Tab-separated table of C-alpha atoms and ligand atoms in Angstrom:
chain	number	residue	atom	x	y	z
A	1	UNK	CA	-20.107	-2.539	-30.364
A	2	UNK	CA	-17.617	-0.184	-31.968
A	3	UNK	CA	-14.798	0.933	-29.708
A	4	UNK	CA	-12.170	3.643	-30.046
A	5	UNK	CA	-8.986	3.165	-28.015
A	6	UNK	CA	-6.934	6.319	-27.405
A	7	UNK	CA	-3.158	5.847	-27.149
A	8	UNK	CA	-0.411	4.176	-29.092
A	9	UNK	CA	1.813	1.930	-27.010
A	10	UNK	CA	2.178	-1.666	-25.913
A	11	UNK	CA	-0.500	-1.164	-23.276
A	12	UNK	CA	-3.034	-0.097	-25.907
A	13	UNK	CA	-2.026	-3.053	-28.084
A	14	UNK	CA	-2.744	-5.386	-25.144
A	15	UNK	CA	-6.109	-3.730	-24.421
A	16	UNK	CA	-7.088	-4.046	-28.075
A	17	UNK	CA	-6.144	-7.734	-28.301
A	18	UNK	CA	-8.227	-8.511	-25.201
A	19	UNK	CA	-11.218	-6.468	-26.395
A	20	UNK	CA	-11.013	-8.282	-29.743
A	21	UNK	CA	-11.765	-11.554	-27.917
A	22	UNK	CA	-15.170	-10.235	-26.860
A	23	UNK	CA	-18.099	-11.505	-28.947
A	24	UNK	CA	-19.761	-8.138	-28.311
A	25	UNK	CA	-17.025	-6.137	-30.004
A	26	UNK	CA	-17.410	-5.807	-33.779
A	27	UNK	CA	-14.915	-3.118	-34.625
A	28	UNK	CA	-11.927	-1.561	-32.862
A	29	UNK	CA	-10.337	1.739	-33.837
A	30	UNK	CA	-7.216	3.295	-32.339
A	31	UNK	CA	-5.692	6.752	-32.368
A	32	UNK	CA	-2.826	7.312	-32.921
A	33	UNK	CA	-1.964	3.606	-32.560
A	34	UNK	CA	1.303	2.317	-34.026
A	35	UNK	CA	2.614	-0.068	-36.681
A	36	UNK	CA	1.799	-3.233	-34.768
A	37	UNK	CA	-1.620	-2.031	-33.647
A	38	UNK	CA	-2.485	-1.094	-37.244
A	39	UNK	CA	-2.380	-4.804	-38.147
A	40	UNK	CA	-5.314	-5.407	-35.764
A	41	UNK	CA	-7.252	-2.120	-35.523
A	42	UNK	CA	-7.885	0.740	-37.919
A	43	UNK	CA	-5.618	3.608	-36.825
A	44	UNK	CA	-6.046	7.379	-37.136
A	45	UNK	CA	-3.610	10.251	-36.783
A	46	UNK	CA	-5.352	12.261	-34.047
A	47	UNK	CA	-2.923	12.727	-31.161
A	48	UNK	CA	-3.821	11.145	-27.815
A	49	UNK	CA	-3.821	14.563	-26.118
A	50	UNK	CA	-6.038	16.296	-28.701
A	51	UNK	CA	-9.348	16.385	-26.830
A	52	UNK	CA	-11.378	18.138	-29.537
A	53	UNK	CA	-9.837	15.904	-32.194
A	54	UNK	CA	-10.707	12.710	-30.302
A	55	UNK	CA	-14.283	13.873	-29.631
A	56	UNK	CA	-14.679	14.679	-33.348
A	57	UNK	CA	-13.231	11.300	-34.321
A	58	UNK	CA	-15.551	9.451	-31.932
A	59	UNK	CA	-18.507	11.252	-33.529
A	60	UNK	CA	-17.301	10.618	-37.069
A	61	UNK	CA	-16.914	6.885	-36.355
A	62	UNK	CA	-20.090	6.835	-34.228
A	63	UNK	CA	-18.443	4.554	-31.711
A	64	UNK	CA	-20.232	3.100	-28.688
A	65	UNK	CA	-17.334	3.443	-26.257
A	66	UNK	CA	-14.025	5.296	-25.977
A	67	UNK	CA	-11.214	3.816	-23.878
A	68	UNK	CA	-8.747	6.532	-22.848
A	69	UNK	CA	-5.564	4.677	-21.900
A	70	UNK	CA	-2.697	7.176	-21.314
A	71	UNK	CA	-2.248	9.475	-18.318
A	72	UNK	CA	-2.008	12.863	-20.037
A	73	UNK	CA	-5.431	12.939	-21.789
A	74	UNK	CA	-7.045	11.628	-18.591
A	75	UNK	CA	-5.412	14.359	-16.513
A	76	UNK	CA	-6.442	16.936	-19.146
A	77	UNK	CA	-10.108	15.863	-18.928
A	78	UNK	CA	-10.694	13.918	-22.138
A	79	UNK	CA	-13.209	11.642	-20.439
A	80	UNK	CA	-15.272	14.630	-19.244
A	81	UNK	CA	-15.393	16.000	-22.814
A	82	UNK	CA	-16.482	12.617	-24.216
A	83	UNK	CA	-19.127	12.142	-21.515
A	84	UNK	CA	-20.503	15.617	-22.244
A	85	UNK	CA	-21.101	14.415	-25.798
A	86	UNK	CA	-22.872	11.297	-24.524
A	87	UNK	CA	-20.135	8.720	-25.155
A	88	UNK	CA	-19.650	5.772	-22.863
A	89	UNK	CA	-16.020	5.824	-21.703
A	90	UNK	CA	-13.451	3.824	-19.800
A	91	UNK	CA	-11.108	5.961	-17.711
A	92	UNK	CA	-11.448	8.420	-14.805
A	93	UNK	CA	-12.652	11.993	-15.235
A	94	UNK	CA	-10.338	14.936	-14.663
A	95	UNK	CA	-11.266	15.356	-10.998
A	96	UNK	CA	-10.262	11.750	-10.274
A	97	UNK	CA	-7.227	11.552	-12.591
A	98	UNK	CA	-5.458	14.068	-10.326
A	99	UNK	CA	-4.553	11.066	-8.165
A	100	UNK	CA	-1.773	10.540	-10.716
A	101	UNK	CA	-1.601	14.082	-12.110
A	102	UNK	CA	-0.327	15.569	-8.853
A	103	UNK	CA	1.919	13.766	-6.398
A	104	UNK	CA	1.328	16.617	-3.923
A	105	UNK	CA	-2.417	15.783	-4.137
A	106	UNK	CA	-1.955	12.036	-3.743
A	107	UNK	CA	0.439	12.410	-0.803
A	108	UNK	CA	-1.992	14.796	0.927
A	109	UNK	CA	-4.841	12.336	0.284
A	110	UNK	CA	-2.899	9.491	1.873
A	111	UNK	CA	-1.952	11.614	4.865
A	112	UNK	CA	-5.550	12.759	5.401
A	113	UNK	CA	-7.039	9.260	5.152
A	114	UNK	CA	-4.245	7.347	6.911
A	115	UNK	CA	-3.211	5.327	3.895
A	116	UNK	CA	0.342	3.997	4.448
A	117	UNK	CA	2.999	5.777	2.381
A	118	UNK	CA	6.495	7.235	2.749
A	119	UNK	CA	6.840	10.357	4.927
A	120	UNK	CA	7.243	13.533	2.847
A	121	UNK	CA	7.216	17.306	2.461
A	122	UNK	CA	6.168	19.377	-0.556
A	123	UNK	CA	8.171	22.370	-1.879
A	124	UNK	CA	7.848	25.014	-4.594
A	125	UNK	CA	10.860	27.007	-3.409
A	126	UNK	CA	14.274	25.473	-4.047
A	127	UNK	CA	15.946	27.227	-1.079
A	128	UNK	CA	13.363	25.831	1.322
A	129	UNK	CA	13.749	22.370	-0.229
A	130	UNK	CA	17.527	22.504	0.101
A	131	UNK	CA	17.316	23.727	3.702
A	132	UNK	CA	15.008	20.777	4.456
A	133	UNK	CA	17.415	18.295	2.821
A	134	UNK	CA	20.330	19.723	4.851
A	135	UNK	CA	18.400	19.578	8.070
A	136	UNK	CA	17.272	15.960	7.491
A	137	UNK	CA	20.681	14.931	6.178
A	138	UNK	CA	19.414	11.442	5.380
A	139	UNK	CA	20.368	9.663	2.156
A	140	UNK	CA	19.266	8.250	-0.186
A	141	UNK	CA	16.572	10.931	-0.506
A	142	UNK	CA	13.718	10.635	-2.969
A	143	UNK	CA	12.831	13.719	-5.013
A	144	UNK	CA	9.721	13.610	-7.177
A	145	UNK	CA	8.294	16.047	-9.696
A	146	UNK	CA	4.700	16.853	-8.713
A	147	UNK	CA	3.219	16.375	-12.177
A	148	UNK	CA	3.492	13.950	-15.088
A	149	UNK	CA	7.003	13.287	-16.404
A	150	UNK	CA	6.776	10.151	-18.573
A	151	UNK	CA	7.731	7.976	-15.606
A	152	UNK	CA	11.068	9.789	-15.345
A	153	UNK	CA	10.299	12.389	-12.675
A	154	UNK	CA	11.744	10.508	-9.709
A	155	UNK	CA	15.352	10.964	-8.567
A	156	UNK	CA	16.877	8.818	-5.847
A	157	UNK	CA	19.683	11.078	-4.633
A	158	UNK	CA	22.554	9.241	-2.950
A	159	UNK	CA	24.077	12.308	-1.313
A	160	UNK	CA	23.541	15.998	-0.702
A	161	UNK	CA	25.149	17.104	-3.980
A	162	UNK	CA	22.842	14.920	-6.055
A	163	UNK	CA	19.817	16.006	-4.060
A	164	UNK	CA	20.590	19.710	-4.362
A	165	UNK	CA	21.185	19.345	-8.076
A	166	UNK	CA	17.888	17.469	-8.567
A	167	UNK	CA	15.952	20.126	-6.650
A	168	UNK	CA	17.577	22.970	-8.592
A	169	UNK	CA	17.042	21.409	-11.989
A	170	UNK	CA	13.440	20.459	-11.238
A	171	UNK	CA	12.216	23.644	-9.540
A	172	UNK	CA	14.502	26.356	-10.973
A	173	UNK	CA	15.486	24.676	-14.248
A	174	UNK	CA	11.947	23.406	-14.908
A	175	UNK	CA	13.434	20.076	-16.021
A	176	UNK	CA	9.934	18.681	-16.511
A	177	UNK	CA	8.294	22.017	-17.314
A	178	UNK	CA	5.432	23.015	-15.032
A	179	UNK	CA	5.320	19.403	-13.788
A	180	UNK	CA	8.430	19.995	-11.701
A	181	UNK	CA	7.939	23.520	-10.325
A	182	UNK	CA	6.584	21.731	-7.257
A	183	UNK	CA	8.466	18.729	-5.862
A	184	UNK	CA	7.793	16.154	-3.190
A	185	UNK	CA	10.752	15.065	-1.057
A	186	UNK	CA	10.140	11.647	0.367
A	187	UNK	CA	11.616	9.185	2.818
A	188	UNK	CA	13.498	6.359	1.071
A	189	UNK	CA	11.805	2.992	1.532
A	190	UNK	CA	13.153	-0.467	0.818
A	191	UNK	CA	11.516	-3.747	-0.032
A	192	UNK	CA	10.136	-5.588	-3.040
A	193	UNK	CA	7.905	-3.569	-5.354
A	194	UNK	CA	4.490	-4.835	-6.370
A	195	UNK	CA	2.144	-3.371	-8.966
A	196	UNK	CA	-1.552	-4.009	-8.502
A	197	UNK	CA	-3.918	-2.719	-11.167
A	198	UNK	CA	-7.566	-2.693	-10.177
A	199	UNK	CA	-10.944	-2.121	-11.739
A	200	UNK	CA	-13.159	0.220	-9.756
A	201	UNK	CA	-16.515	1.882	-10.325
A	202	UNK	CA	-16.314	3.820	-7.051
A	203	UNK	CA	-18.483	1.219	-5.283
A	204	UNK	CA	-16.225	-1.813	-5.342
A	205	UNK	CA	-12.565	-2.260	-6.117
A	206	UNK	CA	-11.519	-5.454	-7.913
A	207	UNK	CA	-7.748	-6.043	-7.919
A	208	UNK	CA	-6.300	-7.692	-11.005
A	209	UNK	CA	-3.511	-10.257	-10.976
A	210	UNK	CA	-0.443	-8.648	-9.364
A	211	UNK	CA	2.656	-7.884	-11.397
A	212	UNK	CA	6.249	-6.699	-11.103
A	213	UNK	CA	7.803	-4.003	-13.259
A	214	UNK	CA	11.537	-3.552	-13.893
A	215	UNK	CA	11.927	0.212	-14.078
A	216	UNK	CA	15.680	0.644	-14.424
A	217	UNK	CA	17.283	0.573	-17.857
A	218	UNK	CA	20.038	-1.959	-17.109
A	219	UNK	CA	20.479	-5.417	-15.600
A	220	UNK	CA	20.728	-5.619	-11.820
A	221	UNK	CA	18.461	-2.569	-11.460
A	222	UNK	CA	21.238	-0.266	-12.658
A	223	UNK	CA	20.920	2.775	-14.887
A	224	UNK	CA	18.174	5.352	-15.152
A	225	UNK	CA	14.487	4.929	-14.455
A	226	UNK	CA	12.498	4.161	-17.606
A	227	UNK	CA	8.828	3.668	-18.385
A	228	UNK	CA	9.468	-0.045	-17.656
A	229	UNK	CA	11.827	-2.589	-19.255
A	230	UNK	CA	9.800	-5.713	-18.587
A	231	UNK	CA	7.157	-7.233	-16.370
A	232	UNK	CA	6.043	-10.535	-14.911
A	233	UNK	CA	2.742	-11.677	-13.419
A	234	UNK	CA	1.718	-12.762	-10.890
A	235	UNK	CA	4.179	-11.171	-8.460
A	236	UNK	CA	5.396	-13.838	-5.979
A	237	UNK	CA	5.913	-11.227	-3.254
A	238	UNK	CA	2.166	-10.537	-3.299
A	239	UNK	CA	1.150	-13.242	-0.856
A	240	UNK	CA	-2.443	-13.820	0.266
A	241	UNK	CA	-1.627	-12.141	3.531
A	242	UNK	CA	-0.256	-9.054	1.792
A	243	UNK	CA	-3.258	-8.997	-0.557
A	244	UNK	CA	-5.564	-8.924	2.446
A	245	UNK	CA	-3.568	-6.147	4.098
A	246	UNK	CA	-3.669	-4.127	0.855
A	247	UNK	CA	-7.423	-4.540	0.453
A	248	UNK	CA	-8.093	-3.380	4.022
A	249	UNK	CA	-5.504	-0.656	4.416
A	250	UNK	CA	-4.992	0.660	0.897
A	251	UNK	CA	-7.442	-0.327	-1.861
A	252	UNK	CA	-10.793	0.231	-0.142
A	253	UNK	CA	-9.566	3.275	1.844
A	254	UNK	CA	-8.318	4.893	-1.383
A	255	UNK	CA	-11.630	4.334	-3.176
A	256	UNK	CA	-13.510	5.709	-0.172
A	257	UNK	CA	-11.132	8.679	0.152
A	258	UNK	CA	-11.707	9.654	-3.482
A	259	UNK	CA	-15.481	9.386	-2.959
A	260	UNK	CA	-15.254	11.499	0.192
A	261	UNK	CA	-13.333	14.158	-1.745
A	262	UNK	CA	-16.064	14.259	-4.405
A	263	UNK	CA	-13.638	12.693	-6.885
A	264	UNK	CA	-15.152	9.251	-7.484
A	265	UNK	CA	-12.667	7.198	-9.456
A	266	UNK	CA	-14.034	4.991	-12.260
A	267	UNK	CA	-11.569	3.111	-14.383
A	268	UNK	CA	-8.285	1.340	-13.763
A	269	UNK	CA	-6.665	2.485	-10.536
A	270	UNK	CA	-3.052	1.368	-10.339
A	271	UNK	CA	-1.380	0.876	-6.973
A	272	UNK	CA	2.426	1.006	-7.019
A	273	UNK	CA	3.339	-0.664	-3.725
A	274	UNK	CA	6.383	-1.525	-1.684
A	275	UNK	CA	6.361	-4.341	0.883
A	276	UNK	CA	8.517	-2.750	3.604
A	277	UNK	CA	9.423	-4.225	6.986
A	278	UNK	CA	6.776	-2.022	8.557
A	279	UNK	CA	3.996	-3.076	6.200
A	280	UNK	CA	2.946	-2.378	2.620
A	281	UNK	CA	3.177	1.269	1.558
A	282	UNK	CA	1.974	3.149	-1.498
A	283	UNK	CA	4.826	4.391	-3.691
A	284	UNK	CA	2.525	5.885	-6.317
A	285	UNK	CA	-0.944	5.823	-7.786
A	286	UNK	CA	-1.592	5.810	-11.505
A	287	UNK	CA	-4.976	6.665	-12.967
A	288	UNK	CA	-4.686	4.107	-15.780
A	289	UNK	CA	-3.396	0.732	-16.842
A	290	UNK	CA	0.367	0.421	-16.349
A	291	UNK	CA	2.722	-0.043	-19.244
A	292	UNK	CA	4.182	-2.723	-19.506
A	293	UNK	CA	2.120	-4.228	-16.624
A	294	UNK	CA	-0.986	-4.464	-18.810
A	295	UNK	CA	0.923	-6.640	-21.283
A	296	UNK	CA	1.288	-9.379	-18.626
A	297	UNK	CA	-1.978	-8.851	-16.744
A	298	UNK	CA	-4.598	-8.785	-19.494
A	299	UNK	CA	-3.424	-12.005	-21.217
A	300	UNK	CA	-4.322	-13.763	-17.942
A	301	UNK	CA	-7.854	-12.322	-17.839
A	302	UNK	CA	-10.642	-14.801	-18.572
A	303	UNK	CA	-13.661	-12.521	-18.164
A	304	UNK	CA	-14.870	-10.454	-21.130
A	305	UNK	CA	-13.006	-7.122	-20.903
A	306	UNK	CA	-15.779	-5.266	-22.701
A	307	UNK	CA	-18.277	-6.417	-20.041
A	308	UNK	CA	-15.964	-5.144	-17.313
A	309	UNK	CA	-15.497	-1.756	-19.016
A	310	UNK	CA	-19.259	-1.352	-19.432
A	311	UNK	CA	-19.909	-2.338	-15.804
A	312	UNK	CA	-17.316	0.146	-14.535
A	313	UNK	CA	-18.992	2.887	-16.551
A	314	UNK	CA	-22.477	1.949	-15.366
A	315	UNK	CA	-21.483	1.375	-11.746
A	316	UNK	CA	-22.458	-2.310	-11.803
A	317	UNK	CA	-19.027	-3.869	-11.350
A	318	UNK	CA	-20.209	-5.863	-8.318
A	319	UNK	CA	-22.426	-7.913	-10.676
A	320	UNK	CA	-19.411	-9.273	-12.536
A	321	UNK	CA	-17.149	-12.086	-11.472
A	322	UNK	CA	-13.673	-11.228	-12.723
A	323	UNK	CA	-11.747	-14.443	-13.387
A	324	UNK	CA	-8.071	-15.116	-14.074
A	325	UNK	CA	-6.134	-17.940	-15.703
A	326	UNK	CA	-3.955	-19.926	-13.373
A	327	UNK	CA	-0.805	-19.195	-15.403
A	328	UNK	CA	2.214	-16.897	-15.441
A	329	UNK	CA	3.093	-14.253	-17.974
A	330	UNK	CA	6.355	-12.476	-18.858
A	331	UNK	CA	7.018	-9.451	-21.068
A	332	UNK	CA	10.545	-8.467	-22.118
A	333	UNK	CA	10.869	-4.996	-23.617
A	334	UNK	CA	13.165	-4.482	-26.594
A	335	UNK	CA	14.232	-0.835	-26.472
A	336	UNK	CA	16.236	1.444	-28.728
A	337	UNK	CA	19.911	1.660	-27.709
A	338	UNK	CA	20.382	4.755	-25.516
A	339	UNK	CA	16.794	4.831	-24.178
A	340	UNK	CA	15.690	6.550	-21.898
A	341	UNK	CA	18.099	9.347	-22.861
A	342	UNK	CA	19.031	9.695	-26.515
A	343	UNK	CA	18.243	7.126	-29.179
A	344	UNK	CA	17.705	6.810	-32.910
A	345	UNK	CA	14.467	5.915	-34.652
A	346	UNK	CA	13.534	4.526	-38.067
A	347	UNK	CA	15.511	1.274	-37.787
A	348	UNK	CA	14.160	-1.716	-39.693
A	349	UNK	CA	12.857	-4.446	-37.377
A	350	UNK	CA	13.707	-8.057	-38.231
A	351	UNK	CA	12.137	-11.334	-37.167
A	352	UNK	CA	8.447	-10.388	-37.327
A	353	UNK	CA	5.764	-11.739	-39.643
A	354	UNK	CA	3.346	-9.555	-41.587
A	355	UNK	CA	1.141	-9.126	-38.502
A	356	UNK	CA	4.158	-7.985	-36.499
A	357	UNK	CA	4.211	-11.278	-34.602
A	358	UNK	CA	6.583	-14.202	-33.997
A	359	UNK	CA	6.163	-17.899	-33.148
A	360	UNK	CA	5.424	-18.896	-29.563
A	361	UNK	CA	4.959	-15.362	-28.209
A	362	UNK	CA	2.742	-12.343	-28.594
A	363	UNK	CA	4.622	-9.210	-29.596
A	364	UNK	CA	3.005	-6.061	-28.241
A	365	UNK	CA	4.199	-3.086	-30.248
A	366	UNK	CA	5.145	0.015	-28.267
A	367	UNK	CA	7.058	2.216	-30.707
A	368	UNK	CA	6.792	0.946	-34.281
A	369	UNK	CA	5.721	2.144	-37.717
A	370	UNK	CA	4.507	-0.072	-40.554
A	371	UNK	CA	5.439	0.985	-44.073
A	372	UNK	CA	5.250	-1.050	-47.293
A	373	UNK	CA	5.161	-4.337	-45.468
A	374	UNK	CA	8.066	-3.559	-43.103
A	375	UNK	CA	8.119	-2.537	-39.427
A	376	UNK	CA	10.445	0.274	-38.288
A	377	UNK	CA	11.291	1.575	-34.809
A	378	UNK	CA	9.625	4.853	-33.838
A	379	UNK	CA	10.218	5.203	-30.110
A	380	UNK	CA	12.339	4.361	-27.067
A	381	UNK	CA	10.475	1.258	-26.041
A	382	UNK	CA	9.848	-0.629	-29.277
A	383	UNK	CA	8.426	-4.111	-28.617
A	384	UNK	CA	7.187	-6.129	-25.643
A	385	UNK	CA	7.848	-9.794	-26.335
A	386	UNK	CA	5.320	-11.627	-24.207
A	387	UNK	CA	4.502	-15.218	-23.354
A	388	UNK	CA	2.384	-17.115	-20.892
A	389	UNK	CA	3.015	-20.581	-19.519
A	390	UNK	CA	2.223	-22.704	-16.466
A	391	UNK	CA	5.356	-21.421	-14.727
A	392	UNK	CA	7.208	-18.122	-14.771
A	393	UNK	CA	10.453	-19.844	-15.777
A	394	UNK	CA	8.787	-21.283	-18.882
A	395	UNK	CA	7.150	-17.976	-19.782
A	396	UNK	CA	10.512	-16.187	-19.527
A	397	UNK	CA	12.215	-18.880	-21.609
A	398	UNK	CA	9.625	-18.446	-24.342
A	399	UNK	CA	10.073	-14.658	-24.434
A	400	UNK	CA	13.873	-14.735	-24.428
A	401	UNK	CA	14.113	-17.547	-26.956
A	402	UNK	CA	11.818	-15.650	-29.352
A	403	UNK	CA	14.131	-12.638	-29.024
A	404	UNK	CA	17.220	-14.808	-29.492
A	405	UNK	CA	15.762	-16.438	-32.566
A	406	UNK	CA	16.004	-13.101	-34.347
A	407	UNK	CA	13.587	-10.366	-33.249
A	408	UNK	CA	15.960	-7.414	-33.472
A	409	UNK	CA	16.956	-4.070	-34.979
A	410	UNK	CA	20.133	-1.987	-35.004
A	411	UNK	CA	21.188	-1.133	-31.411
A	412	UNK	CA	18.311	-3.078	-29.876
A	413	UNK	CA	18.651	-3.451	-26.113
A	414	UNK	CA	16.808	-5.597	-23.610
A	415	UNK	CA	17.440	-6.471	-19.997
A	416	UNK	CA	18.537	-10.078	-19.564
A	417	UNK	CA	17.326	-10.413	-15.991
A	418	UNK	CA	13.586	-9.767	-16.241
A	419	UNK	CA	11.816	-11.974	-13.699
A	420	UNK	CA	15.046	-13.144	-12.051
A	421	UNK	CA	14.193	-11.964	-8.528
A	422	UNK	CA	10.645	-13.246	-8.955
A	423	UNK	CA	11.841	-16.710	-9.979
A	424	UNK	CA	14.169	-16.954	-6.977
A	425	UNK	CA	11.388	-15.834	-4.641
A	426	UNK	CA	8.726	-18.204	-6.061
B	1	AMP	P1	7.277	6.418	-9.036
B	1	AMP	O1	7.277	7.100	-10.379
B	1	AMP	O2	6.743	7.240	-7.928
B	1	AMP	O3	6.710	5.029	-9.111
B	1	AMP	O4	8.802	6.128	-8.704
B	1	AMP	C1	9.626	5.427	-9.611
B	1	AMP	C2	10.468	4.438	-8.855
B	1	AMP	O5	11.304	5.110	-7.904
B	1	AMP	C3	9.667	3.446	-8.046
B	1	AMP	O6	9.245	2.358	-8.793
B	1	AMP	C4	10.671	3.058	-6.983
B	1	AMP	O7	11.553	2.085	-7.475
B	1	AMP	C5	11.437	4.317	-6.746
B	1	AMP	N1	10.866	5.034	-5.591
B	1	AMP	C6	9.865	5.950	-5.600
B	1	AMP	N2	9.585	6.386	-4.362
B	1	AMP	C7	10.424	5.737	-3.537
B	1	AMP	C8	10.635	5.757	-2.125
B	1	AMP	N3	9.948	6.560	-1.310
B	1	AMP	N4	11.590	4.947	-1.620
B	1	AMP	C9	12.329	4.142	-2.433
B	1	AMP	N5	12.182	4.087	-3.753
B	1	AMP	C10	11.253	4.866	-4.315
B	2	LIG	N1	5.155	0.767	-15.656
B	2	LIG	C1	4.845	1.829	-14.789
B	2	LIG	C2	3.763	2.709	-15.232
B	2	LIG	O1	2.991	2.403	-16.129
B	2	LIG	O2	3.658	3.793	-14.681
């Protein structure tokens, strides 16, 4: 089988490394990929959002399957275009990807089908939104851009001033373009966060090993929200009891709700959950593998990933037994100083071998370039230094000691407390 993976981050690197283990996979291509991915898969320069370009590339390479990993091409309908040309794909079609593409849609879906989530209202008029905030007068308040915003479209406002400013800059200032002309204002929930990625073909939903992201830029969950500064798996807060509750009240009802809406979801459905005192609630859905969750989940997968992708496409997922290693995995993200706001690129990266790797860990590349035998930074999140081990403590030690032994670049920044809450809970 020849497979084209669309995307170019650490998540795609992790998908490619797992697909490469399959005896059925002969050749893996990636577009646009990155420096680290280019050491394992042939990369092309077609952008991940260029639907016509990706269809043309898939034809030119006569691939057997296209895996569309990022949210934007899924929401734009890349899978539909590839299916129209007869390609087998992994990823939801446009009708289903709206579960991530519009928070107003996903909140409405949960309300209609009684899936537990935070109470909310939707607004496209800033005066109405502000009047609502004043009337509620309850802080923190959660303000979310309706559409995609690179994981940065959520503001937790601590007081009225912050809330009013967020509403004005999102709706009137179009802070996230058209994505923020509608906002959702949500009740603030508290409790540990759990990410559960799942495989679903619309008939069954198979949860993967749970994980925990660390979304804030700085230690102690301080600083701005980012795409994710590190992950661990499994998540110790995801007990068997909670897993059962999620299956009954969230996972199966969501799959059924999408079917009932004529939007059958096939692909990786990501549940962002919070275990509150009044039960588990959905914080968000994503229509794709999480990043950097994938970097800690897929290394623990024992079953052939290609077989799973094919079964999801064909609607035969119930025939496959999806198995996991009984280990823990940790991923620490090395980011460019200043991320997620302003940062420099093009810095030489030290401490990697010619494959972009280092001893004792696997380094998933998120934002790198490879030129004349050297890796350079090319994004905000640069590397995900990842290790598995029998315990979470050991996995974290391996990741941090690889970083401390010299994986670095000018102004490199990583959180020093990835997995800390998980270790104290376990
Ligand atoms: P989202 O992009 O919807 O996952 O939101 C990003 C982050 O904001 C989440 O991981 C939570 O930490 C936080 N968040 C989102 N919604 C809420 C909420 N209703 N209550 C408390 N925190 C929230
Ligand atoms: N790490 C969170 C996400 O992929 O949305």
